């Protein structure tokens, strides 16, 4: 794993955006794996600004998102589909048919999970997977204990994840209890992974994932088994790593 230190959230976001833009400019048909949550918000803002100011084009880009809530319609403003449109897709020139998220409204969720895996395969796999980090070490919605071998599947969200995401909903009770997420094995098949970590709240879990041997109780620690992972973390997120002198 390669660790890039950023000064603060904005610096992390600019570095992440540059990383993505380099792929977009260099590859003939890049497949970007995208994430939601608070962490990548300013990265998407940098991509929007770069598109507007420098004309970076996304006509040749394909995207697959990590996850989507079950039972939340795409046009509901709490869906990840809505988030992606609002934060990125509606502001750049990517053809809507090139953008993909799991369908959390599918009647047959198992079939939907299989469809999503085949779709990623048909696209030729993910070139760059963007990831945020859950407070309990989850990646996508792969909660602690998710098997290394998991592919796209339906998950029951833990209370801590529902509480962490409640800020986007009217109340905790309206946070869905299930989601469809790429599995650990799906994520590990990406050619390259970019993990973004920001803020003092994430300092503990970042220290844990860097110091532990890969284990399924801290899903993000499994990323150590991938050959090309880049972490961009800001100084608040790195505070405990530095304090304890953790090397990895
Ligand atoms: C959510 C998302 C994850 C995200 C994580 C961290 O549960 N499903 O993909 O990485 O939370 O969120 P945040 O970036 O808001 O801290």
PDB file of C-alpha atoms and ligand atoms in Angstrom:
ATOM      1  CA  UNK A   1       0.000   0.000   0.000  1.00  0.00           C
ATOM      2  CA  UNK A   2       1.213   3.440  -0.833  1.00  0.00           C
ATOM      3  CA  UNK A   3       0.275   6.242   1.541  1.00  0.00           C
ATOM      4  CA  UNK A   4       0.036   9.813   0.331  1.00  0.00           C
ATOM      5  CA  UNK A   5      -0.255  12.400   3.100  1.00  0.00           C
ATOM      6  CA  UNK A   6      -2.533  15.341   2.546  1.00  0.00           C
ATOM      7  CA  UNK A   7      -2.612  18.472   4.667  1.00  0.00           C
ATOM      8  CA  UNK A   8      -6.372  18.652   5.060  1.00  0.00           C
ATOM      9  CA  UNK A   9      -9.669  17.558   3.480  1.00  0.00           C
ATOM     10  CA  UNK A  10      -9.428  19.936   0.523  1.00  0.00           C
ATOM     11  CA  UNK A  11      -5.841  18.905  -0.206  1.00  0.00           C
ATOM     12  CA  UNK A  12      -6.837  15.201  -0.055  1.00  0.00           C
ATOM     13  CA  UNK A  13      -9.701  15.897  -2.438  1.00  0.00           C
ATOM     14  CA  UNK A  14      -7.543  17.761  -4.945  1.00  0.00           C
ATOM     15  CA  UNK A  15      -4.967  14.989  -4.911  1.00  0.00           C
ATOM     16  CA  UNK A  16      -7.700  12.375  -5.408  1.00  0.00           C
ATOM     17  CA  UNK A  17      -9.245  14.319  -8.278  1.00  0.00           C
ATOM     18  CA  UNK A  18      -5.856  14.641 -10.008  1.00  0.00           C
ATOM     19  CA  UNK A  19      -5.384  10.901  -9.646  1.00  0.00           C
ATOM     20  CA  UNK A  20      -8.749  10.205 -11.282  1.00  0.00           C
ATOM     21  CA  UNK A  21      -8.293  12.791 -14.037  1.00  0.00           C
ATOM     22  CA  UNK A  22      -4.945  11.240 -14.975  1.00  0.00           C
ATOM     23  CA  UNK A  23      -6.704   7.875 -15.543  1.00  0.00           C
ATOM     24  CA  UNK A  24      -9.538   9.517 -17.470  1.00  0.00           C
ATOM     25  CA  UNK A  25      -7.072  11.267 -19.776  1.00  0.00           C
ATOM     26  CA  UNK A  26      -4.770   8.298 -20.268  1.00  0.00           C
ATOM     27  CA  UNK A  27      -7.042   5.271 -20.742  1.00  0.00           C
ATOM     28  CA  UNK A  28      -9.134   4.788 -23.893  1.00  0.00           C
ATOM     29  CA  UNK A  29     -12.203   3.466 -21.991  1.00  0.00           C
ATOM     30  CA  UNK A  30     -11.597   3.766 -18.246  1.00  0.00           C
ATOM     31  CA  UNK A  31     -13.954   1.993 -15.859  1.00  0.00           C
ATOM     32  CA  UNK A  32     -14.173   3.959 -12.623  1.00  0.00           C
ATOM     33  CA  UNK A  33     -15.572   2.359  -9.494  1.00  0.00           C
ATOM     34  CA  UNK A  34     -17.205   5.174  -7.537  1.00  0.00           C
ATOM     35  CA  UNK A  35     -18.136   5.674  -3.904  1.00  0.00           C
ATOM     36  CA  UNK A  36     -20.632   7.824  -2.039  1.00  0.00           C
ATOM     37  CA  UNK A  37     -20.661   9.212   1.504  1.00  0.00           C
ATOM     38  CA  UNK A  38     -19.210  12.465   2.811  1.00  0.00           C
ATOM     39  CA  UNK A  39     -15.562  11.734   2.031  1.00  0.00           C
ATOM     40  CA  UNK A  40     -15.602  11.990  -1.798  1.00  0.00           C
ATOM     41  CA  UNK A  41     -17.883  15.057  -1.956  1.00  0.00           C
ATOM     42  CA  UNK A  42     -15.080  17.578  -2.543  1.00  0.00           C
ATOM     43  CA  UNK A  43     -13.315  15.169  -4.915  1.00  0.00           C
ATOM     44  CA  UNK A  44     -16.437  15.227  -7.085  1.00  0.00           C
ATOM     45  CA  UNK A  45     -16.535  18.995  -6.775  1.00  0.00           C
ATOM     46  CA  UNK A  46     -12.914  19.168  -8.053  1.00  0.00           C
ATOM     47  CA  UNK A  47     -13.874  16.908 -10.987  1.00  0.00           C
ATOM     48  CA  UNK A  48     -16.847  19.163 -11.828  1.00  0.00           C
ATOM     49  CA  UNK A  49     -14.664  22.275 -11.695  1.00  0.00           C
ATOM     50  CA  UNK A  50     -11.947  20.654 -13.774  1.00  0.00           C
ATOM     51  CA  UNK A  51     -14.513  19.609 -16.379  1.00  0.00           C
ATOM     52  CA  UNK A  52     -15.805  23.167 -16.549  1.00  0.00           C
ATOM     53  CA  UNK A  53     -12.442  24.925 -16.506  1.00  0.00           C
ATOM     54  CA  UNK A  54     -10.190  22.507 -18.374  1.00  0.00           C
ATOM     55  CA  UNK A  55     -12.712  20.572 -20.453  1.00  0.00           C
ATOM     56  CA  UNK A  56     -11.711  17.091 -19.278  1.00  0.00           C
ATOM     57  CA  UNK A  57     -14.143  14.846 -21.134  1.00  0.00           C
ATOM     58  CA  UNK A  58     -15.882  11.746 -19.762  1.00  0.00           C
ATOM     59  CA  UNK A  59     -17.531  10.634 -23.002  1.00  0.00           C
ATOM     60  CA  UNK A  60     -15.318   7.538 -23.058  1.00  0.00           C
ATOM     61  CA  UNK A  61     -15.643   6.768 -19.319  1.00  0.00           C
ATOM     62  CA  UNK A  62     -17.765   4.044 -17.691  1.00  0.00           C
ATOM     63  CA  UNK A  63     -18.702   3.990 -14.012  1.00  0.00           C
ATOM     64  CA  UNK A  64     -19.904   1.358 -11.578  1.00  0.00           C
ATOM     65  CA  UNK A  65     -20.820   2.378  -8.054  1.00  0.00           C
ATOM     66  CA  UNK A  66     -20.037   0.342  -4.997  1.00  0.00           C
ATOM     67  CA  UNK A  67     -23.463   0.168  -3.471  1.00  0.00           C
ATOM     68  CA  UNK A  68     -27.091   1.268  -3.248  1.00  0.00           C
ATOM     69  CA  UNK A  69     -29.747   1.117  -0.546  1.00  0.00           C
ATOM     70  CA  UNK A  70     -32.485  -1.482  -0.833  1.00  0.00           C
ATOM     71  CA  UNK A  71     -35.995  -0.083  -1.215  1.00  0.00           C
ATOM     72  CA  UNK A  72     -34.973   3.500  -2.012  1.00  0.00           C
ATOM     73  CA  UNK A  73     -36.105   4.591  -5.494  1.00  0.00           C
ATOM     74  CA  UNK A  74     -33.464   6.105  -7.830  1.00  0.00           C
ATOM     75  CA  UNK A  75     -35.198   9.503  -7.843  1.00  0.00           C
ATOM     76  CA  UNK A  76     -35.464   9.611  -4.033  1.00  0.00           C
ATOM     77  CA  UNK A  77     -32.943  12.169  -2.807  1.00  0.00           C
ATOM     78  CA  UNK A  78     -31.519   9.655  -0.329  1.00  0.00           C
ATOM     79  CA  UNK A  79     -30.610   7.143  -3.023  1.00  0.00           C
ATOM     80  CA  UNK A  80     -27.001   6.831  -4.105  1.00  0.00           C
ATOM     81  CA  UNK A  81     -28.221   7.141  -7.704  1.00  0.00           C
ATOM     82  CA  UNK A  82     -29.541  10.603  -6.884  1.00  0.00           C
ATOM     83  CA  UNK A  83     -26.309  11.472  -5.029  1.00  0.00           C
ATOM     84  CA  UNK A  84     -24.152  10.508  -8.020  1.00  0.00           C
ATOM     85  CA  UNK A  85     -26.273  12.523 -10.445  1.00  0.00           C
ATOM     86  CA  UNK A  86     -26.285  15.551  -8.212  1.00  0.00           C
ATOM     87  CA  UNK A  87     -22.608  15.419  -7.276  1.00  0.00           C
ATOM     88  CA  UNK A  88     -21.122  14.376 -10.609  1.00  0.00           C
ATOM     89  CA  UNK A  89     -23.005  12.852 -13.520  1.00  0.00           C
ATOM     90  CA  UNK A  90     -25.336  15.811 -14.199  1.00  0.00           C
ATOM     91  CA  UNK A  91     -22.356  18.161 -14.419  1.00  0.00           C
ATOM     92  CA  UNK A  92     -20.013  16.299 -16.769  1.00  0.00           C
ATOM     93  CA  UNK A  93     -20.389  14.898 -20.286  1.00  0.00           C
ATOM     94  CA  UNK A  94     -20.548  11.195 -19.348  1.00  0.00           C
ATOM     95  CA  UNK A  95     -23.312   9.403 -21.327  1.00  0.00           C
ATOM     96  CA  UNK A  96     -25.972   8.361 -18.759  1.00  0.00           C
ATOM     97  CA  UNK A  97     -25.925   4.863 -20.269  1.00  0.00           C
ATOM     98  CA  UNK A  98     -22.281   4.527 -19.151  1.00  0.00           C
ATOM     99  CA  UNK A  99     -23.158   5.011 -15.460  1.00  0.00           C
ATOM    100  CA  UNK A 100     -24.202   2.071 -13.298  1.00  0.00           C
ATOM    101  CA  UNK A 101     -25.368   1.454  -9.751  1.00  0.00           C
ATOM    102  CA  UNK A 102     -26.967  -1.640  -8.271  1.00  0.00           C
ATOM    103  CA  UNK A 103     -30.780  -1.528  -8.487  1.00  0.00           C
ATOM    104  CA  UNK A 104     -31.973  -1.500  -4.886  1.00  0.00           C
ATOM    105  CA  UNK A 105     -35.585  -1.694  -6.089  1.00  0.00           C
ATOM    106  CA  UNK A 106     -35.097  -4.992  -7.950  1.00  0.00           C
ATOM    107  CA  UNK A 107     -37.731  -7.584  -7.076  1.00  0.00           C
ATOM    108  CA  UNK A 108     -35.193 -10.371  -7.204  1.00  0.00           C
ATOM    109  CA  UNK A 109     -32.158  -9.016  -5.361  1.00  0.00           C
ATOM    110  CA  UNK A 110     -30.108 -12.162  -5.853  1.00  0.00           C
ATOM    111  CA  UNK A 111     -30.536 -11.930  -9.612  1.00  0.00           C
ATOM    112  CA  UNK A 112     -29.659  -8.230  -9.409  1.00  0.00           C
ATOM    113  CA  UNK A 113     -26.407  -9.052  -7.596  1.00  0.00           C
ATOM    114  CA  UNK A 114     -25.493 -11.584 -10.310  1.00  0.00           C
ATOM    115  CA  UNK A 115     -26.386  -9.056 -13.027  1.00  0.00           C
ATOM    116  CA  UNK A 116     -24.086  -6.476 -11.409  1.00  0.00           C
ATOM    117  CA  UNK A 117     -21.153  -8.903 -11.273  1.00  0.00           C
ATOM    118  CA  UNK A 118     -21.626  -9.815 -14.976  1.00  0.00           C
ATOM    119  CA  UNK A 119     -21.887  -6.151 -15.880  1.00  0.00           C
ATOM    120  CA  UNK A 120     -18.525  -5.392 -14.248  1.00  0.00           C
ATOM    121  CA  UNK A 121     -17.010  -8.366 -16.038  1.00  0.00           C
ATOM    122  CA  UNK A 122     -18.490  -7.275 -19.379  1.00  0.00           C
ATOM    123  CA  UNK A 123     -16.987  -3.821 -18.933  1.00  0.00           C
ATOM    124  CA  UNK A 124     -13.579  -5.482 -18.552  1.00  0.00           C
ATOM    125  CA  UNK A 125     -13.267  -4.923 -14.788  1.00  0.00           C
ATOM    126  CA  UNK A 126     -12.709  -1.783 -12.758  1.00  0.00           C
ATOM    127  CA  UNK A 127      -9.565   0.209 -13.569  1.00  0.00           C
ATOM    128  CA  UNK A 128      -9.703   2.446 -10.509  1.00  0.00           C
ATOM    129  CA  UNK A 129     -11.936   1.857  -7.502  1.00  0.00           C
ATOM    130  CA  UNK A 130     -12.499   4.838  -5.235  1.00  0.00           C
ATOM    131  CA  UNK A 131     -13.243   3.922  -1.612  1.00  0.00           C
ATOM    132  CA  UNK A 132     -14.210   5.685   1.581  1.00  0.00           C
ATOM    133  CA  UNK A 133     -13.737   4.104   4.980  1.00  0.00           C
ATOM    134  CA  UNK A 134     -16.558   3.285   7.395  1.00  0.00           C
ATOM    135  CA  UNK A 135     -16.002   3.980  11.098  1.00  0.00           C
ATOM    136  CA  UNK A 136     -15.995   0.237  11.783  1.00  0.00           C
ATOM    137  CA  UNK A 137     -13.668  -0.468   8.850  1.00  0.00           C
ATOM    138  CA  UNK A 138     -16.363  -1.218   6.303  1.00  0.00           C
ATOM    139  CA  UNK A 139     -15.694  -0.661   2.623  1.00  0.00           C
ATOM    140  CA  UNK A 140     -18.684  -0.275   0.341  1.00  0.00           C
ATOM    141  CA  UNK A 141     -21.236  -1.773   2.728  1.00  0.00           C
ATOM    142  CA  UNK A 142     -19.081  -4.773   3.599  1.00  0.00           C
ATOM    143  CA  UNK A 143     -19.498  -4.843   7.336  1.00  0.00           C
ATOM    144  CA  UNK A 144     -17.081  -6.570   9.764  1.00  0.00           C
ATOM    145  CA  UNK A 145     -17.175 -10.331   9.252  1.00  0.00           C
ATOM    146  CA  UNK A 146     -17.920 -10.213   5.525  1.00  0.00           C
ATOM    147  CA  UNK A 147     -16.015 -13.078   3.884  1.00  0.00           C
ATOM    148  CA  UNK A 148     -13.024 -12.251   1.732  1.00  0.00           C
ATOM    149  CA  UNK A 149     -14.617 -14.270  -1.062  1.00  0.00           C
ATOM    150  CA  UNK A 150     -17.865 -12.250  -1.152  1.00  0.00           C
ATOM    151  CA  UNK A 151     -19.172 -10.934  -4.444  1.00  0.00           C
ATOM    152  CA  UNK A 152     -22.010  -8.427  -4.932  1.00  0.00           C
ATOM    153  CA  UNK A 153     -24.604  -9.257  -2.286  1.00  0.00           C
ATOM    154  CA  UNK A 154     -27.421  -7.899  -0.130  1.00  0.00           C
ATOM    155  CA  UNK A 155     -26.390  -6.866   3.389  1.00  0.00           C
ATOM    156  CA  UNK A 156     -28.080  -5.999   6.653  1.00  0.00           C
ATOM    157  CA  UNK A 157     -26.570  -2.702   7.775  1.00  0.00           C
ATOM    158  CA  UNK A 158     -25.149  -2.558  11.298  1.00  0.00           C
ATOM    159  CA  UNK A 159     -26.552  -0.081  13.820  1.00  0.00           C
ATOM    160  CA  UNK A 160     -23.301   1.911  13.738  1.00  0.00           C
ATOM    161  CA  UNK A 161     -23.458   2.301   9.952  1.00  0.00           C
ATOM    162  CA  UNK A 162     -27.132   3.273  10.055  1.00  0.00           C
ATOM    163  CA  UNK A 163     -26.364   5.823  12.784  1.00  0.00           C
ATOM    164  CA  UNK A 164     -23.406   7.203  10.817  1.00  0.00           C
ATOM    165  CA  UNK A 165     -25.602   7.633   7.733  1.00  0.00           C
ATOM    166  CA  UNK A 166     -28.655   8.972   9.605  1.00  0.00           C
ATOM    167  CA  UNK A 167     -27.443  12.547   9.035  1.00  0.00           C
ATOM    168  CA  UNK A 168     -28.655  12.280   5.438  1.00  0.00           C
ATOM    169  CA  UNK A 169     -32.162  11.120   6.436  1.00  0.00           C
ATOM    170  CA  UNK A 170     -35.033  12.694   8.380  1.00  0.00           C
ATOM    171  CA  UNK A 171     -34.566  10.253  11.241  1.00  0.00           C
ATOM    172  CA  UNK A 172     -32.662   7.117  12.175  1.00  0.00           C
ATOM    173  CA  UNK A 173     -35.777   5.026  11.585  1.00  0.00           C
ATOM    174  CA  UNK A 174     -35.915   6.108   7.938  1.00  0.00           C
ATOM    175  CA  UNK A 175     -32.366   4.845   7.226  1.00  0.00           C
ATOM    176  CA  UNK A 176     -32.787   1.634   5.218  1.00  0.00           C
ATOM    177  CA  UNK A 177     -31.748  -1.555   6.946  1.00  0.00           C
ATOM    178  CA  UNK A 178     -30.414  -3.246   3.816  1.00  0.00           C
ATOM    179  CA  UNK A 179     -28.182  -2.415   0.876  1.00  0.00           C
ATOM    180  CA  UNK A 180     -26.735  -4.097  -2.201  1.00  0.00           C
ATOM    181  CA  UNK A 181     -22.948  -3.809  -2.240  1.00  0.00           C
ATOM    182  CA  UNK A 182     -20.039  -5.040  -4.283  1.00  0.00           C
ATOM    183  CA  UNK A 183     -18.337  -7.724  -2.185  1.00  0.00           C
ATOM    184  CA  UNK A 184     -14.750  -7.775  -0.941  1.00  0.00           C
ATOM    185  CA  UNK A 185     -13.734 -10.074  -3.756  1.00  0.00           C
ATOM    186  CA  UNK A 186     -15.415  -7.760  -6.305  1.00  0.00           C
ATOM    187  CA  UNK A 187     -13.467  -4.806  -4.894  1.00  0.00           C
ATOM    188  CA  UNK A 188     -10.201  -6.778  -4.778  1.00  0.00           C
ATOM    189  CA  UNK A 189     -10.501  -7.572  -8.496  1.00  0.00           C
ATOM    190  CA  UNK A 190     -10.165  -3.835  -9.336  1.00  0.00           C
ATOM    191  CA  UNK A 191      -6.878  -3.114 -11.012  1.00  0.00           C
ATOM    192  CA  UNK A 192      -6.131  -0.234  -8.674  1.00  0.00           C
ATOM    193  CA  UNK A 193      -7.773   1.023  -5.484  1.00  0.00           C
ATOM    194  CA  UNK A 194      -7.796   4.578  -4.135  1.00  0.00           C
ATOM    195  CA  UNK A 195      -8.834   4.807  -0.473  1.00  0.00           C
ATOM    196  CA  UNK A 196      -9.629   8.270   0.886  1.00  0.00           C
ATOM    197  CA  UNK A 197      -9.532   8.926   4.619  1.00  0.00           C
ATOM    198  CA  UNK A 198     -10.222  12.271   6.233  1.00  0.00           C
ATOM    199  CA  UNK A 199     -10.800  13.651   9.708  1.00  0.00           C
ATOM    200  CA  UNK A 200     -10.014  12.834  13.333  1.00  0.00           C
ATOM    201  CA  UNK A 201     -13.067  10.539  13.506  1.00  0.00           C
ATOM    202  CA  UNK A 202     -11.279   8.114  11.167  1.00  0.00           C
ATOM    203  CA  UNK A 203      -7.889   8.216  12.957  1.00  0.00           C
ATOM    204  CA  UNK A 204      -8.588   5.120  15.051  1.00  0.00           C
ATOM    205  CA  UNK A 205      -9.795   2.933  12.240  1.00  0.00           C
ATOM    206  CA  UNK A 206      -6.971   4.050   9.924  1.00  0.00           C
ATOM    207  CA  UNK A 207      -4.407   3.135  12.602  1.00  0.00           C
ATOM    208  CA  UNK A 208      -6.144  -0.215  13.081  1.00  0.00           C
ATOM    209  CA  UNK A 209      -6.197  -1.104   9.410  1.00  0.00           C
ATOM    210  CA  UNK A 210      -2.544  -0.143   8.924  1.00  0.00           C
ATOM    211  CA  UNK A 211      -1.319  -2.011  11.997  1.00  0.00           C
ATOM    212  CA  UNK A 212      -3.361  -5.222  11.742  1.00  0.00           C
ATOM    213  CA  UNK A 213      -2.730  -8.280   9.674  1.00  0.00           C
ATOM    214  CA  UNK A 214      -5.469  -8.641   7.052  1.00  0.00           C
ATOM    215  CA  UNK A 215      -8.591  -9.958   8.782  1.00  0.00           C
ATOM    216  CA  UNK A 216     -12.299 -10.091   8.033  1.00  0.00           C
ATOM    217  CA  UNK A 217     -13.252  -8.220  11.228  1.00  0.00           C
ATOM    218  CA  UNK A 218     -11.713  -5.076   9.769  1.00  0.00           C
ATOM    219  CA  UNK A 219     -12.791  -5.345   6.117  1.00  0.00           C
ATOM    220  CA  UNK A 220     -10.486  -2.520   4.972  1.00  0.00           C
ATOM    221  CA  UNK A 221      -7.435  -4.410   6.333  1.00  0.00           C
ATOM    222  CA  UNK A 222      -7.998  -6.950   3.537  1.00  0.00           C
ATOM    223  CA  UNK A 223      -6.886  -4.257   1.095  1.00  0.00           C
ATOM    224  CA  UNK A 224      -3.333  -5.083   2.223  1.00  0.00           C
ATOM    225  CA  UNK A 225      -3.616  -8.192   0.082  1.00  0.00           C
ATOM    226  CA  UNK A 226      -4.129  -6.096  -3.054  1.00  0.00           C
ATOM    227  CA  UNK A 227      -1.049  -5.248  -5.079  1.00  0.00           C
ATOM    228  CA  UNK A 228      -1.962  -1.673  -6.017  1.00  0.00           C
ATOM    229  CA  UNK A 229      -3.644   0.334  -3.280  1.00  0.00           C
ATOM    230  CA  UNK A 230      -3.079   4.038  -2.802  1.00  0.00           C
ATOM    231  CA  UNK A 231      -4.339   5.687   0.385  1.00  0.00           C
ATOM    232  CA  UNK A 232      -4.696   9.453   0.489  1.00  0.00           C
ATOM    233  CA  UNK A 233      -5.202  10.498   4.107  1.00  0.00           C
ATOM    234  CA  UNK A 234      -5.216  13.919   5.694  1.00  0.00           C
ATOM    235  CA  UNK A 235      -3.236  14.868   8.797  1.00  0.00           C
ATOM    236  CA  UNK A 236      -6.219  14.562  11.164  1.00  0.00           C
ATOM    237  CA  UNK A 237      -6.875  11.018   9.954  1.00  0.00           C
ATOM    238  CA  UNK A 238      -3.166  10.225  10.349  1.00  0.00           C
ATOM    239  CA  UNK A 239      -2.866  11.621  13.877  1.00  0.00           C
ATOM    240  CA  UNK A 240      -2.894   8.260  15.705  1.00  0.00           C
ATOM    241  CA  UNK A 241      -0.713   6.549  13.069  1.00  0.00           C
ATOM    242  CA  UNK A 242       1.914   9.240  13.687  1.00  0.00           C
ATOM    243  CA  UNK A 243       1.503   9.349  17.468  1.00  0.00           C
ATOM    244  CA  UNK A 244       2.077   5.605  17.715  1.00  0.00           C
ATOM    245  CA  UNK A 245       4.725   5.557  14.999  1.00  0.00           C
ATOM    246  CA  UNK A 246       2.821   2.856  13.125  1.00  0.00           C
ATOM    247  CA  UNK A 247       4.681   1.556  10.116  1.00  0.00           C
ATOM    248  CA  UNK A 248       2.973  -0.696   7.597  1.00  0.00           C
TER     249      UNK A 248
HETATM  250  C1  LIG B   1     -21.140   4.568   3.766  1.00  0.00           C
HETATM  251  C2  LIG B   1     -20.859   4.107   2.325  1.00  0.00           C
HETATM  252  C3  LIG B   1     -19.405   3.816   2.127  1.00  0.00           C
HETATM  253  C4  LIG B   1     -18.619   4.997   2.662  1.00  0.00           C
HETATM  254  C5  LIG B   1     -18.742   5.042   4.160  1.00  0.00           C
HETATM  255  C6  LIG B   1     -17.997   6.193   4.792  1.00  0.00           C
HETATM  256  O1  LIG B   1     -21.634   3.579   4.587  1.00  0.00           O
HETATM  257  N1  LIG B   1     -21.602   2.980   1.881  1.00  0.00           N
HETATM  258  O2  LIG B   1     -19.158   3.585   0.752  1.00  0.00           O
HETATM  259  O3  LIG B   1     -17.279   4.861   2.321  1.00  0.00           O
HETATM  260  O4  LIG B   1     -20.099   5.129   4.506  1.00  0.00           O
HETATM  261  O5  LIG B   1     -18.743   7.351   4.725  1.00  0.00           O
HETATM  262  P1  LIG B   1     -18.203   8.814   4.918  1.00  0.00           P
HETATM  263  O6  LIG B   1     -17.349   9.091   3.752  1.00  0.00           O
HETATM  264  O7  LIG B   1     -19.432   9.658   4.954  1.00  0.00           O
HETATM  265  O8  LIG B   1     -17.466   8.822   6.201  1.00  0.00           O
END
